Short mmCIF file of C-alpha atoms in Angstrom, two decimals:
data_model
loop_
_atom_site.label_atom_id
_atom_site.label_comp_id
_atom_site.label_asym_id
_atom_site.label_seq_id
_atom_site.Cartn_x
_atom_site.Cartn_y
_atom_site.Cartn_z
CA MET A 1 101.00 38.60 -24.77
CA ALA A 2 98.66 38.51 -21.76
CA ASP A 3 97.84 42.19 -22.23
CA PHE A 4 96.46 41.45 -25.71
CA GLU A 5 94.34 38.41 -24.83
CA ARG A 6 90.66 39.20 -24.45
CA THR A 7 90.10 37.90 -20.95
CA GLU A 8 88.49 40.93 -19.28
CA LYS A 9 84.81 41.80 -19.06
CA ALA A 10 83.59 44.61 -21.29
CA THR A 11 83.50 48.10 -19.84
CA PRO A 12 80.25 50.11 -19.77
CA LYS A 13 81.60 52.25 -22.63
CA ARG A 14 82.24 49.15 -24.77
CA ARG A 15 78.75 47.84 -24.04
CA SER A 16 77.18 51.19 -24.89
CA GLU A 17 79.03 51.39 -28.22
CA ALA A 18 78.03 47.83 -29.10
CA ARG A 19 74.40 48.57 -28.25
CA LYS A 20 74.42 51.63 -30.52
CA LYS A 21 75.59 49.37 -33.34
CA GLY A 22 72.74 46.94 -32.67
CA GLN A 23 75.00 44.30 -31.12
CA VAL A 24 72.86 42.90 -28.32
CA ALA A 25 72.22 39.49 -26.78
CA LYS A 26 69.05 38.39 -28.51
CA SER A 27 67.69 34.97 -29.38
CA ARG A 28 65.49 34.58 -32.44
CA GLU A 29 64.15 31.40 -30.91
CA VAL A 30 62.66 33.33 -27.99
CA THR A 31 60.84 35.56 -30.46
CA SER A 32 59.67 32.52 -32.42
CA ILE A 33 58.34 30.77 -29.33
CA MET A 34 56.58 33.93 -28.17
CA VAL A 35 54.90 34.21 -31.57
CA LEU A 36 53.88 30.55 -31.41
CA LEU A 37 52.49 30.95 -27.91
CA ALA A 38 50.60 34.06 -28.97
CA GLY A 39 49.19 32.16 -31.94
CA LEU A 40 48.18 29.31 -29.64
CA VAL A 41 46.41 31.68 -27.26
CA ALA A 42 44.76 33.44 -30.21
CA LEU A 43 43.42 30.12 -31.51
CA LEU A 44 42.03 29.26 -28.07
CA LEU A 45 40.36 32.66 -27.65
CA LEU A 46 39.23 33.18 -31.23
CA GLY A 47 38.56 29.60 -32.39
CA SER A 48 34.77 29.90 -32.37
CA TYR A 49 34.99 33.36 -33.94
CA TYR A 50 37.06 32.04 -36.84
CA TYR A 51 34.73 29.09 -37.32
CA ASP A 52 31.67 31.34 -37.54
CA GLN A 53 33.34 33.87 -39.79
CA LEU A 54 34.80 31.32 -42.21
CA SER A 55 31.54 29.40 -42.31
CA THR A 56 29.63 32.57 -43.15
CA LEU A 57 32.16 33.54 -45.82
CA MET A 58 32.10 30.11 -47.45
CA ALA A 59 28.30 29.92 -47.35
CA ARG A 60 27.98 33.35 -48.95
CA SER A 61 30.55 32.49 -51.61
CA PHE A 62 28.89 29.16 -52.53
CA SER A 63 25.43 30.74 -52.62
CA GLN A 64 26.58 33.14 -55.33
CA ILE A 65 27.96 30.48 -57.67
CA GLY A 66 24.84 30.16 -59.79
CA THR A 67 24.08 33.87 -59.98
CA PHE A 68 27.58 35.25 -60.43
CA ALA A 69 28.41 36.71 -63.84
CA VAL A 70 32.00 35.86 -64.72
CA THR A 71 33.62 38.93 -66.24
CA PRO A 72 37.03 40.53 -65.73
CA SER A 73 35.51 43.37 -63.71
CA SER A 74 33.36 41.07 -61.57
CA ILE A 75 36.33 38.78 -60.84
CA HIS A 76 38.29 41.83 -59.72
CA VAL A 77 35.43 42.92 -57.44
CA LEU A 78 35.10 39.41 -56.00
CA GLN A 79 38.83 39.23 -55.37
CA ASN A 80 38.81 42.54 -53.47
CA GLN A 81 35.81 41.41 -51.42
CA LEU A 82 37.45 38.13 -50.46
CA LEU A 83 40.72 39.82 -49.56
CA ALA A 84 38.92 42.41 -47.44
CA SER A 85 36.89 39.73 -45.68
CA MET A 86 39.96 37.58 -44.99
CA GLY A 87 41.87 40.63 -43.78
CA LEU A 88 39.15 41.47 -41.25
CA ILE A 89 38.98 37.86 -40.10
CA LEU A 90 42.73 37.50 -39.68
CA ALA A 91 43.33 40.97 -38.23
CA PRO A 92 42.87 39.97 -34.53
CA PHE A 93 45.18 36.97 -34.93
CA LEU A 94 47.87 38.96 -36.72
CA GLY A 95 47.58 41.79 -34.18
CA ILE A 96 48.21 39.41 -31.27
CA VAL A 97 51.19 37.86 -33.07
CA VAL A 98 52.75 41.27 -33.87
CA VAL A 99 52.37 42.45 -30.27
CA ALA A 100 53.97 39.21 -29.03
CA SER A 101 56.92 39.74 -31.37
CA ILE A 102 57.46 43.32 -30.15
CA VAL A 103 57.14 42.31 -26.48
CA SER A 104 59.62 39.43 -26.86
CA ASN A 105 62.25 41.73 -28.35
CA TYR A 106 61.63 44.39 -25.70
CA VAL A 107 62.00 41.84 -22.89
CA GLN A 108 65.34 40.65 -24.28
CA VAL A 109 67.07 43.92 -25.18
CA GLY A 110 64.88 46.73 -23.83
CA GLY A 111 63.64 49.69 -25.80
CA PHE A 112 66.21 51.01 -28.24
CA LEU A 113 66.53 51.73 -31.93
CA SER A 114 69.83 51.28 -33.73
CA TRP A 115 70.27 52.83 -37.17
CA GLU A 116 73.78 51.38 -37.45
CA SER A 117 72.45 47.88 -38.01
CA ILE A 118 70.35 48.94 -41.02
CA LYS A 119 72.87 51.26 -42.66
CA PRO A 120 74.14 50.10 -46.06
CA ASP A 121 77.48 48.33 -45.67
CA PRO A 122 79.47 47.85 -48.91
CA THR A 123 81.53 45.07 -47.31
CA ARG A 124 78.42 42.91 -47.03
CA VAL A 125 78.21 42.53 -50.81
CA LEU A 126 81.86 41.57 -51.25
CA PHE A 127 82.24 37.97 -52.36
CA VAL A 128 85.03 37.09 -49.93
CA GLN A 129 83.23 38.60 -46.94
CA GLY A 130 79.96 36.95 -47.93
CA PHE A 131 81.70 33.60 -48.41
CA ARG A 132 83.25 33.84 -44.95
CA ARG A 133 79.92 34.67 -43.34
CA LEU A 134 78.21 31.86 -45.24
CA PHE A 135 80.61 29.25 -43.89
CA SER A 136 81.28 30.77 -40.48
CA GLY A 137 80.61 28.96 -37.24
CA ARG A 138 77.59 31.12 -36.49
CA SER A 139 76.04 30.41 -39.91
CA LEU A 140 76.60 26.68 -39.40
CA LEU A 141 74.95 26.87 -35.99
CA GLU A 142 71.95 28.74 -37.43
CA LEU A 143 71.67 26.09 -40.15
CA LEU A 144 71.69 23.31 -37.59
CA LYS A 145 69.03 25.12 -35.53
CA SER A 146 66.83 25.55 -38.60
CA ILE A 147 67.18 21.89 -39.50
CA GLY A 148 66.43 20.98 -35.91
CA LYS A 149 63.27 23.06 -35.89
CA ILE A 150 62.08 21.45 -39.14
CA VAL A 151 62.77 17.99 -37.73
CA ILE A 152 60.96 18.81 -34.48
CA VAL A 153 57.88 20.30 -36.13
CA GLY A 154 57.78 17.54 -38.75
CA GLY A 155 58.26 14.87 -36.10
CA MET A 156 55.50 16.26 -33.93
CA ALA A 157 53.15 16.49 -36.90
CA TYR A 158 54.00 12.94 -38.01
CA TYR A 159 53.59 11.48 -34.54
CA THR A 160 50.26 13.23 -33.96
CA VAL A 161 48.81 12.42 -37.40
CA LYS A 162 49.98 8.79 -37.18
CA LYS A 163 48.17 8.44 -33.87
CA GLU A 164 45.00 9.90 -35.43
CA ILE A 165 44.95 7.70 -38.57
CA PRO A 166 42.24 5.37 -37.18
CA HIS A 167 39.98 8.40 -36.69
CA ILE A 168 40.49 9.92 -40.15
CA LEU A 169 38.49 7.49 -42.32
CA PRO A 170 35.28 7.81 -40.25
CA LEU A 171 35.36 11.57 -40.95
CA MET A 172 33.81 10.87 -44.38
CA ASP A 173 30.51 10.23 -42.63
CA GLN A 174 30.74 13.36 -40.49
CA GLU A 175 29.31 16.83 -41.09
CA VAL A 176 31.49 19.71 -42.19
CA GLY A 177 31.38 21.28 -38.75
CA SER A 178 32.53 18.09 -37.05
CA ILE A 179 35.35 17.66 -39.56
CA ALA A 180 36.49 21.24 -38.99
CA ARG A 181 36.44 20.80 -35.22
CA TYR A 182 38.44 17.57 -35.53
CA ILE A 183 41.05 19.24 -37.76
CA PHE A 184 41.26 22.14 -35.32
CA SER A 185 41.76 19.75 -32.40
CA VAL A 186 44.55 17.83 -34.17
CA SER A 187 46.23 21.06 -35.26
CA PHE A 188 46.07 22.35 -31.72
CA ASP A 189 47.75 19.18 -30.40
CA ILE A 190 50.57 19.55 -32.95
CA PHE A 191 50.86 23.21 -32.07
CA LEU A 192 50.98 22.56 -28.32
CA ASN A 193 53.56 19.76 -28.49
CA THR A 194 55.75 21.84 -30.79
CA VAL A 195 55.56 24.85 -28.47
CA LEU A 196 56.56 22.78 -25.43
CA VAL A 197 59.69 21.42 -27.13
CA MET A 198 60.57 24.76 -28.74
CA THR A 199 60.30 26.52 -25.37
CA LEU A 200 63.10 24.34 -24.01
CA LEU A 201 65.22 24.98 -27.11
CA ALA A 202 64.54 28.73 -26.92
CA GLY A 203 65.73 28.84 -23.31
CA LEU A 204 68.96 27.05 -24.21
CA ASP A 205 69.49 29.28 -27.24
CA TYR A 206 69.00 32.44 -25.17
CA ILE A 207 71.62 31.25 -22.66
CA TYR A 208 74.01 30.55 -25.54
CA GLN A 209 73.36 33.96 -27.14
CA ARG A 210 74.09 35.72 -23.84
CA TRP A 211 77.32 33.76 -23.44
CA SER A 212 78.34 34.37 -27.07
CA HIS A 213 77.57 38.10 -26.77
CA GLU A 214 79.62 38.45 -23.58
CA LYS A 215 82.49 36.57 -25.18
CA ALA A 216 82.43 38.82 -28.26
CA LEU A 217 82.54 41.93 -26.04
CA ARG A 218 85.53 40.80 -23.99
CA MET A 219 88.48 43.15 -23.96
CA SER A 220 92.19 42.80 -23.48
CA ARG A 221 93.96 44.65 -20.69
CA GLN A 222 95.62 46.85 -23.28
CA GLU A 223 92.23 47.81 -24.76
CA ILE A 224 90.99 48.76 -21.30
CA LYS A 225 94.09 50.89 -20.77
CA ASP A 226 93.65 52.57 -24.16
CA GLU A 227 89.99 53.26 -23.40
CA GLY A 228 90.95 54.78 -20.07
CA LYS A 229 93.40 57.06 -21.81
CA GLN A 230 90.76 58.15 -24.33
CA THR A 231 88.17 58.74 -21.62
CA GLU A 232 90.31 60.41 -18.96
CA GLY A 233 93.33 61.45 -20.98
CA ASP A 234 96.89 60.18 -21.00
CA PRO A 235 98.34 59.90 -17.44
CA LEU A 236 101.42 61.89 -18.45
CA VAL A 237 99.26 64.63 -19.94
CA ARG A 238 97.04 64.69 -16.83
CA ALA A 239 100.11 64.94 -14.60
CA ARG A 240 101.44 67.78 -16.71
CA VAL A 241 98.10 69.59 -16.53
CA ARG A 242 97.97 69.19 -12.76
CA SER A 243 101.53 70.50 -12.48
CA MET A 244 100.63 73.56 -14.56
CA GLN A 245 97.53 74.14 -12.45
CA ARG A 246 99.60 73.97 -9.26
CA ASP A 247 102.13 76.44 -10.70
CA LEU A 248 99.34 78.81 -11.71
CA ALA A 249 97.73 78.58 -8.28
CA ARG A 250 101.11 79.16 -6.63
CA ARG A 251 101.75 82.27 -8.74
CA ARG A 252 98.31 83.64 -7.83
CA MET A 253 99.06 82.95 -4.18
CA MET A 254 102.45 84.66 -4.36
CA ALA A 255 100.80 87.69 -5.94
CA GLU A 256 98.75 88.09 -2.74
CA VAL A 257 101.78 88.09 -0.43
CA PRO A 258 102.64 91.82 -0.94
CA LYS A 259 99.09 92.68 0.18
CA ALA A 260 99.46 90.75 3.47
CA ASP A 261 99.68 92.47 6.87
CA VAL A 262 101.93 89.88 8.47
CA ILE A 263 103.74 86.61 7.75
CA ILE A 264 103.79 84.14 10.64
CA THR A 265 106.67 81.64 10.48
CA ASN A 266 107.86 78.46 12.14
CA PRO A 267 110.54 80.07 11.51
CA THR A 268 112.08 78.11 8.61
CA HIS A 269 109.72 75.32 7.65
CA ILE A 270 106.31 77.04 7.60
CA ALA A 271 105.10 80.48 6.51
CA VAL A 272 101.51 81.75 6.64
CA ALA A 273 100.56 85.21 5.30
CA LEU A 274 97.51 86.93 6.80
CA ARG A 275 95.55 89.92 5.59
CA TYR A 276 92.93 91.93 7.46
CA ILE A 277 90.93 94.96 6.29
CA SER A 278 89.00 96.55 9.11
CA GLY A 279 85.35 97.14 8.23
CA GLU A 280 85.46 94.82 5.19
CA MET A 281 86.47 91.50 6.74
CA ASP A 282 84.94 89.76 9.73
CA ALA A 283 88.30 88.15 10.55
CA PRO A 284 91.84 87.94 9.14
CA LYS A 285 92.19 85.77 6.03
CA VAL A 286 94.99 83.40 4.98
CA VAL A 287 96.20 84.70 1.61
CA ALA A 288 99.28 82.47 1.28
CA LYS A 289 100.84 79.50 3.04
CA GLY A 290 103.49 76.90 2.37
CA VAL A 291 106.29 74.73 3.66
CA GLY A 292 109.91 74.35 2.68
CA PHE A 293 110.79 76.09 -0.57
CA VAL A 294 107.34 77.72 -0.83
CA ALA A 295 107.69 79.08 2.71
CA GLU A 296 111.07 80.58 1.86
CA LYS A 297 109.58 82.14 -1.28
CA ILE A 298 106.72 83.68 0.73
CA LYS A 299 109.16 85.19 3.24
CA ALA A 300 111.41 86.50 0.46
CA ILE A 301 108.53 88.22 -1.33
CA GLY A 302 107.26 89.60 1.97
CA GLN A 303 110.69 90.98 2.85
CA GLU A 304 110.97 92.51 -0.62
CA HIS A 305 107.66 94.36 -0.16
CA GLY A 306 108.12 95.26 3.50
CA VAL A 307 105.62 92.80 4.96
CA PRO A 308 106.50 92.15 8.65
CA THR A 309 107.53 88.61 9.62
CA VAL A 310 106.67 87.30 13.09
CA GLU A 311 108.01 84.02 14.46
CA ASN A 312 105.36 82.04 16.31
CA LYS A 313 105.81 78.31 15.95
CA PRO A 314 102.55 77.04 17.54
CA LEU A 315 100.39 79.60 15.73
CA ALA A 316 102.11 79.00 12.38
CA GLN A 317 101.55 75.24 12.65
CA ILE A 318 97.88 75.59 13.66
CA LEU A 319 97.14 78.07 10.87
CA TYR A 320 98.87 75.91 8.24
CA LYS A 321 97.11 72.69 9.28
CA THR A 322 93.59 73.96 10.05
CA VAL A 323 92.93 76.98 7.80
CA GLU A 324 92.66 76.55 4.01
CA LEU A 325 93.99 79.10 1.57
CA GLY A 326 91.54 81.98 1.13
CA GLN A 327 89.59 81.15 4.30
CA MET A 328 89.19 83.32 7.38
CA ILE A 329 90.70 82.15 10.64
CA PRO A 330 88.35 80.40 13.13
CA ALA A 331 87.08 82.18 16.20
CA THR A 332 89.29 80.04 18.44
CA LEU A 333 92.37 81.79 17.00
CA TYR A 334 91.05 85.36 17.14
CA HIS A 335 92.90 86.18 20.36
CA LEU A 336 96.28 84.82 19.24
CA VAL A 337 96.13 86.47 15.82
CA ALA A 338 94.88 89.75 17.30
CA ASP A 339 97.97 89.88 19.53
CA VAL A 340 100.23 89.38 16.50
CA LEU A 341 98.43 92.04 14.45
CA ALA A 342 98.50 94.48 17.37
CA PHE A 343 102.24 93.97 17.62
CA VAL A 344 102.65 94.58 13.89
CA TYR A 345 100.48 97.70 13.89
CA ARG A 346 102.43 99.10 16.82
CA MET A 347 105.59 98.54 14.79
CA LYS A 348 104.01 100.45 11.92
CA ASN A 349 102.50 103.07 14.25
CA LYS A 350 99.00 101.95 13.20
CA THR A 351 95.92 101.37 15.31
CA LEU A 352 93.33 98.65 15.11
#
C-alpha cells in the first residue's frame, strides 16, 4: 500500500496542471490586510483632502435647502450630482485599495489567469456536493476565521471607544471641525490596532495555506510512475523502439559493407569495413564495424560480395575503439591504413 500513499512531493507537471486550474497557495487574509494597510495609508495621505471636500459638499448642500424646488426631476438631478461628487471624492481611496488588492495577489501567486476556476461546474449545484463543501473541514476553518476577525475588530472597537468615553460628552461643546477630527483620530486608532493584529493572523494563515496546498498536491509513488510513463512513454515500449532503431541502423550499416574496399579483422572478434574514393574523400571512412555476431555478419557479407578481408589485430582494435561509424580515420592512422589499402589494390591489380 506504500505505493498508493501520497507521501511524495508534487512533480513540476503536477504543479503546472494545478496552477492552470487555479489551484494555488493563496491567503485571503493577506489580501485583506493589504487592503486595510492601503486604506490606512490612504487616510493618512488624503485625510485633509477628504475633510475639505466633504465640508464643501455639505456646505453647498445645506445652502440650497431653502431655494431648492422639490420635484421628481430635481430630486433626480440632485441625486446624480451627489453621486458624482461622492464618486470623485472616493476615487483616490478606492484606486489605492484596488491596486493594493492586485499587488497582494500578484505577490502571492505571480501573474497568471486561470479560466478553469471560473468555468461553470454542474457538480457545484448538486445538493450532496454542496452539503459536503458546506460542512467540510475547510469551510469550518473559514467560518472560524471569519468569527475570529469579527471578534477582533469588534474587540478593538469596543476597547478603543470605552477608553474614549470620558472625552465623548465634551464634544457637544466643540465645533463641527473639532468633532470630525476627533472621530477621525479614534477611527484611525481602531484601524491601526486592527491592522497590527490582523497582520499577525495573515502571516499565520499564509503559512497554513502553503502547507495545505503542498499537502493537497502530494503524490503517491504509483502516480509518479504513471506520470513518467505518460511523459516519457512506457519503459517496455521505449525499449522496443530502441531495439527497432538499432536493428534499422544495423541494416543500413550492413548495406554499406558491399561498397567497402577492405574489411580489417581481429580476426574473429572484431571487423571494421573501410571505404575510400580517391578524389572525393580526404581519408578512408569507416562504413561498418562490430564485434561478435555483428563482426561475423560483416565478414560474411563482405565475402559474399568479394570484399577483401585483412587480418590486423592492432589496427582493427584501434579503429573499432577510436573511430565512430561514418567518420574518417584520424591522421595518426593514415600510414597503417594506407599500407593495408595498397596491399588490397595490389591484389586487385589497382593503383592508388
